[in-house]
PDB file of C-alpha atoms in Angstrom:
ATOM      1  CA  UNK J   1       0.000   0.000   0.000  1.00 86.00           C
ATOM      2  CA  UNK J   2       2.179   2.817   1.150  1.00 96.00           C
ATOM      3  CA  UNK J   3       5.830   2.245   0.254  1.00 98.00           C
ATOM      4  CA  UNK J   4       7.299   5.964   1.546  1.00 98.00           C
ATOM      5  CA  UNK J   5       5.781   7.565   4.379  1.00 98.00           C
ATOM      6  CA  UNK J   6       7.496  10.735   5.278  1.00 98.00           C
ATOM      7  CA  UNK J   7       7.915  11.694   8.971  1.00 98.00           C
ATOM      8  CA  UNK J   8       8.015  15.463   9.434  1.00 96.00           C
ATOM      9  CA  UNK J   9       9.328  16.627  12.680  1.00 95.00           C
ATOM     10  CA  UNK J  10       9.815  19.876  14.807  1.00 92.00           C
ATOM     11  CA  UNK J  11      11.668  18.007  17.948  1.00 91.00           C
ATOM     12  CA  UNK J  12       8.243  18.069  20.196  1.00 90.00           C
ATOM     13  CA  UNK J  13       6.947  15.479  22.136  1.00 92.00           C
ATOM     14  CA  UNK J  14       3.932  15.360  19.695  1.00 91.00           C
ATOM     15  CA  UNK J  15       5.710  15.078  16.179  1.00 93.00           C
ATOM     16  CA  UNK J  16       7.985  12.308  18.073  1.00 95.00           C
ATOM     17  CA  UNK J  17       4.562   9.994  19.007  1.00 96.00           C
ATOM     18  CA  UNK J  18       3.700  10.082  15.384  1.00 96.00           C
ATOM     19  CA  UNK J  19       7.190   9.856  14.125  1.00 97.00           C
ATOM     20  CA  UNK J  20       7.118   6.243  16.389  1.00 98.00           C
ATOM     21  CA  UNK J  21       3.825   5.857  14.547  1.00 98.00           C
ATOM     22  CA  UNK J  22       4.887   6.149  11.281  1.00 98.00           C
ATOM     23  CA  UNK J  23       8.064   3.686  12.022  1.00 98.00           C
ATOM     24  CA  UNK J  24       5.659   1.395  12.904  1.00 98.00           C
ATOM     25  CA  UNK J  25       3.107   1.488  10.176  1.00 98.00           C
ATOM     26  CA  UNK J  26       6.235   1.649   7.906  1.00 98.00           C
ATOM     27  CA  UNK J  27       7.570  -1.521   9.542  1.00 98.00           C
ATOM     28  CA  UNK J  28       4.346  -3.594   9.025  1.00 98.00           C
ATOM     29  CA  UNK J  29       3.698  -2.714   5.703  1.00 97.00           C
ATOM     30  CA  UNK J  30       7.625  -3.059   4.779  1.00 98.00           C
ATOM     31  CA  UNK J  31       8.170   0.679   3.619  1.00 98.00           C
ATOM     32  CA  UNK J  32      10.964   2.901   4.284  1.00 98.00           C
ATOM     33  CA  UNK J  33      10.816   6.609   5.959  1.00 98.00           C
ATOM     34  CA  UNK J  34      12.160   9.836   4.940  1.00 98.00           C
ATOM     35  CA  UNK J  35      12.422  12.123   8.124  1.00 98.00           C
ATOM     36  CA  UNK J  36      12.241  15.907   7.261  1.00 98.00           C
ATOM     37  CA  UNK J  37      12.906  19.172   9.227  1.00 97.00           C
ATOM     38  CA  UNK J  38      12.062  22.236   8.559  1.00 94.00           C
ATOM     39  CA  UNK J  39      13.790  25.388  10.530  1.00 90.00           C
ATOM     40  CA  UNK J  40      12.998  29.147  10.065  1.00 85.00           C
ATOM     41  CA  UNK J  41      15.458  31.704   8.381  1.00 86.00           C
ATOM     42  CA  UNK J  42      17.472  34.037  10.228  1.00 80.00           C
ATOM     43  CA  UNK J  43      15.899  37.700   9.431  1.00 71.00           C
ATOM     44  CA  UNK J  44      17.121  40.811  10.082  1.00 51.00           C
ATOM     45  CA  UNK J  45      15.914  44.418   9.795  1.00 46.00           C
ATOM     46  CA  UNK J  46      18.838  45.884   8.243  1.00 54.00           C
ATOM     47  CA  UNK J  47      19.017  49.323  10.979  1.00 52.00           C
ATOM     48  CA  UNK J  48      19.155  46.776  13.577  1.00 56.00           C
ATOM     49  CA  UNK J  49      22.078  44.265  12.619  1.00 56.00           C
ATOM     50  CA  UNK J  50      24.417  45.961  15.110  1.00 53.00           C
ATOM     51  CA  UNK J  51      21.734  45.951  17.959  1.00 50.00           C
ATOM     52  CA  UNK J  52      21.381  41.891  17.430  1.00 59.00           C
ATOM     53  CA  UNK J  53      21.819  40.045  20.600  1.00 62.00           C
ATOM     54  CA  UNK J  54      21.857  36.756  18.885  1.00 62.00           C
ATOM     55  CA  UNK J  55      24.208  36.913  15.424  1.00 72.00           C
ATOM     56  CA  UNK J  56      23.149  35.270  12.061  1.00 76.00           C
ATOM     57  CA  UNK J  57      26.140  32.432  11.672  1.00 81.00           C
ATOM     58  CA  UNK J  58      25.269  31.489  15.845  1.00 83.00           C
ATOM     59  CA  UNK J  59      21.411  31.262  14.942  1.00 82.00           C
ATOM     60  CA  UNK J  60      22.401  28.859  11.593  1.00 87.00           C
ATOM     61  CA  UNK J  61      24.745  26.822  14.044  1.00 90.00           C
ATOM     62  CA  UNK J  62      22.334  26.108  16.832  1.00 90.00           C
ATOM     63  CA  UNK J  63      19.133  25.632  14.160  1.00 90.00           C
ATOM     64  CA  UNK J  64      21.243  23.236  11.596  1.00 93.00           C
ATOM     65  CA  UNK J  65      22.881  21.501  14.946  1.00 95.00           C
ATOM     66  CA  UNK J  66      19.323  21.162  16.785  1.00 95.00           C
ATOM     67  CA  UNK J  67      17.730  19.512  13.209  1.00 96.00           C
ATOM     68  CA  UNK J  68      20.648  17.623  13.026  1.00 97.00           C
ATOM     69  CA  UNK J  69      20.130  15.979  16.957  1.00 97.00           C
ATOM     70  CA  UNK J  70      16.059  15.711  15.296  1.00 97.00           C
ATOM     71  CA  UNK J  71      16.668  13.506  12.538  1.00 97.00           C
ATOM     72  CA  UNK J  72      19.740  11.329  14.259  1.00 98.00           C
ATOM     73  CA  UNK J  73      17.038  11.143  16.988  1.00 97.00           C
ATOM     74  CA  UNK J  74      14.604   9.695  13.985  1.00 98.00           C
ATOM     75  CA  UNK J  75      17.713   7.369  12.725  1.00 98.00           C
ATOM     76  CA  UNK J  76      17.853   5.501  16.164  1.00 98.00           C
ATOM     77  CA  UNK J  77      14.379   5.078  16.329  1.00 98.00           C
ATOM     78  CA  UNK J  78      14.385   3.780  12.460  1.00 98.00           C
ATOM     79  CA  UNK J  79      16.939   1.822  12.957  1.00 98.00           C
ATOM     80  CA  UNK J  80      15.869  -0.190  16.362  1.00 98.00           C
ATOM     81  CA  UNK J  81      12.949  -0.961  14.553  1.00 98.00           C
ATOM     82  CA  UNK J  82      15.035  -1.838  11.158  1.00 98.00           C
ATOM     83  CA  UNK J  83      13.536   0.305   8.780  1.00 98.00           C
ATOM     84  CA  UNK J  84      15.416   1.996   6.116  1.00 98.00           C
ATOM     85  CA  UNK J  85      15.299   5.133   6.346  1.00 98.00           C
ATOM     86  CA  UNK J  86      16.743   8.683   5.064  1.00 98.00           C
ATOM     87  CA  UNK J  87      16.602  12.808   6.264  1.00 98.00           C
ATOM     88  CA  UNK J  88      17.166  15.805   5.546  1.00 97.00           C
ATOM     89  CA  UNK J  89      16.281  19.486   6.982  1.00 97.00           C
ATOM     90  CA  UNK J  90      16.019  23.188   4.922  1.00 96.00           C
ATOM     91  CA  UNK J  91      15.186  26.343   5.754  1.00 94.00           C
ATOM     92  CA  UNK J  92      11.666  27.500   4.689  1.00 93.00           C
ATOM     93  CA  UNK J  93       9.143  30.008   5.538  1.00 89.00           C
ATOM     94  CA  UNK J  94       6.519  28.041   5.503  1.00 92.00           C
ATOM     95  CA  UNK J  95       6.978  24.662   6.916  1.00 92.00           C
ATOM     96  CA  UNK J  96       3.604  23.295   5.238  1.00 93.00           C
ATOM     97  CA  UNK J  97       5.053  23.721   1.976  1.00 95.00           C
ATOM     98  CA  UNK J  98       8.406  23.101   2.448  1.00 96.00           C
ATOM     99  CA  UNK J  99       6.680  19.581   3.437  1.00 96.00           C
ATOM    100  CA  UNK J 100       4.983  19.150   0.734  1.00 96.00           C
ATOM    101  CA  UNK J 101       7.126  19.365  -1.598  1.00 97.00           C
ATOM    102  CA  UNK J 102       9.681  17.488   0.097  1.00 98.00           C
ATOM    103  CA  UNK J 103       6.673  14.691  -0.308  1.00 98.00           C
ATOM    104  CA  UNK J 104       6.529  14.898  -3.527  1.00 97.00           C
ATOM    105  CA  UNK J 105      10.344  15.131  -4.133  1.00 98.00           C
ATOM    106  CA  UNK J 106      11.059  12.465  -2.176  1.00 98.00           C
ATOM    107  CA  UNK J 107       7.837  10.271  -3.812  1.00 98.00           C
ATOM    108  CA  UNK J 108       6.491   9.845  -0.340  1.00 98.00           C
ATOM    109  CA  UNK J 109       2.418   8.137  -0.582  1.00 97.00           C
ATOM    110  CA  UNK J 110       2.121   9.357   3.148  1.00 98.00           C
ATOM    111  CA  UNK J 111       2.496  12.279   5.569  1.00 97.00           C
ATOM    112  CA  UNK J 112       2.288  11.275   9.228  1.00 97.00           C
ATOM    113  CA  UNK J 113       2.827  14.085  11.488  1.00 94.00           C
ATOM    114  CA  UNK J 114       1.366  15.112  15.187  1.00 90.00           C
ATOM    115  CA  UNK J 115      -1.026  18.127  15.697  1.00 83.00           C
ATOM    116  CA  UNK J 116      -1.858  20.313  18.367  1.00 70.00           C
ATOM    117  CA  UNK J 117      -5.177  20.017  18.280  1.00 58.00           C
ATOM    118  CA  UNK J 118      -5.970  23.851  18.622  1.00 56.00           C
ATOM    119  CA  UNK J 119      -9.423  24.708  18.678  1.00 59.00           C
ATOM    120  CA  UNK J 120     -11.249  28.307  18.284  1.00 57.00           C
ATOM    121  CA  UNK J 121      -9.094  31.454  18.954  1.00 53.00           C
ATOM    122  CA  UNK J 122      -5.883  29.421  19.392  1.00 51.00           C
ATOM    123  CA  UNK J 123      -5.859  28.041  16.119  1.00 52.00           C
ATOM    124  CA  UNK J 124      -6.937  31.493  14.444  1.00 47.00           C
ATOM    125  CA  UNK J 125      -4.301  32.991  15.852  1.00 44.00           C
ATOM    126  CA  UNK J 126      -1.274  30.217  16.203  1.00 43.00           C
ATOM    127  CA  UNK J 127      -1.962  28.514  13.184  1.00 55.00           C
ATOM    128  CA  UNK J 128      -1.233  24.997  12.286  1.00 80.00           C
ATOM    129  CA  UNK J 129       1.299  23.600  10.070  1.00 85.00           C
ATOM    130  CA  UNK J 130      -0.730  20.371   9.577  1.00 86.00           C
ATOM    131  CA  UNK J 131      -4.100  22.179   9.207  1.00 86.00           C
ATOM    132  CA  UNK J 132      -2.328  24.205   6.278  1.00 89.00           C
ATOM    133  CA  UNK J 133      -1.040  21.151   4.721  1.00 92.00           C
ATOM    134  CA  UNK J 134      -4.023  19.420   4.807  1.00 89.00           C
ATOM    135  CA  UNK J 135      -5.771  21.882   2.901  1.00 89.00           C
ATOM    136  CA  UNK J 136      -2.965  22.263   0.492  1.00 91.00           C
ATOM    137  CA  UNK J 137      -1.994  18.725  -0.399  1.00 94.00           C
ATOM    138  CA  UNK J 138      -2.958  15.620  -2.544  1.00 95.00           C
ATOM    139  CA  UNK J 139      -0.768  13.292  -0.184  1.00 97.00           C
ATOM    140  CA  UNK J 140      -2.518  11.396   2.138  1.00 97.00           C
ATOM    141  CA  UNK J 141      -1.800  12.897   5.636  1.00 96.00           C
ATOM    142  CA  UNK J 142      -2.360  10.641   9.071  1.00 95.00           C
ATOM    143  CA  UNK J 143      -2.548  13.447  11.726  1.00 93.00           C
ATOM    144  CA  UNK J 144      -1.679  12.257  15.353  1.00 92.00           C
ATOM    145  CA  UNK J 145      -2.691  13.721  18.294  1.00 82.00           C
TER     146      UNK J 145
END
């Protein structure tokens, strides 16, 4: 049925239960996963760049070292359950796309990833990722909670 389910993460609690999830459905249907990060640009307001407490190259370090602990966190998990598996993280603006099109890049036939769950106000004003893709893909999505 599904032969590449791709396991979007953002390090939380949540997003790990459904990456265990999608090892598992992975593992009984003999497919493979393709973990997948995505981590916010570093932007500036030019008149500020002197004021900044926190400088561009040590915000790339600790993002690109914080999705690298994500997806070797993925790999162990993968791996104790032995299925194959592959990563990758990228800078994006918006996450929901930047999944999405790492789906279809990567020829994954399923998105598991964890939501919130936000209801009312909350989710007007906070947004979700996985509400956004869901409206925006063809994919098949499993949304854990």
């Amino acid at each position: 049925m599904f032969k590449r389910i791709l396991l979007p993460t953002d390090g939380s609690e949540l997003s790990l239960r459904a990456v265990d999830i999608g090892i598992q459905l992975a593992k009984q249907l003999g497919a493979e996963v393709f973990a997948f990060h995505a981590m916010e640009p570093f932007e500036t307001v030019p008149y500020f760049t002197e004021m900044m407490i926190f400088p561009e190259d040590a915000y790339e370090r600790e993002v690109n070292e914080r999705a690298q602990y994500y997806l070797e966190e993925i790999k162990q998990r993968a791996d104790a359950a032995k299925v194959p598996w592959n990563g990758r993280h990228e800078y994006a603006h918006r996450p929901y796309e930047a999944i999405m099109n790492i789906a279809h890049e990567q020829k994954c036939d399923l998105i598991v990833m964890g939501s919130h769950g936000r209801k009312g106000i909350d989710k007007l004003l906070l947004g979700s990722q996985t509400n956004k893709l869901l409206l925006s893909t063809d994919i098949p999505v499993l949304v854990c909670q």
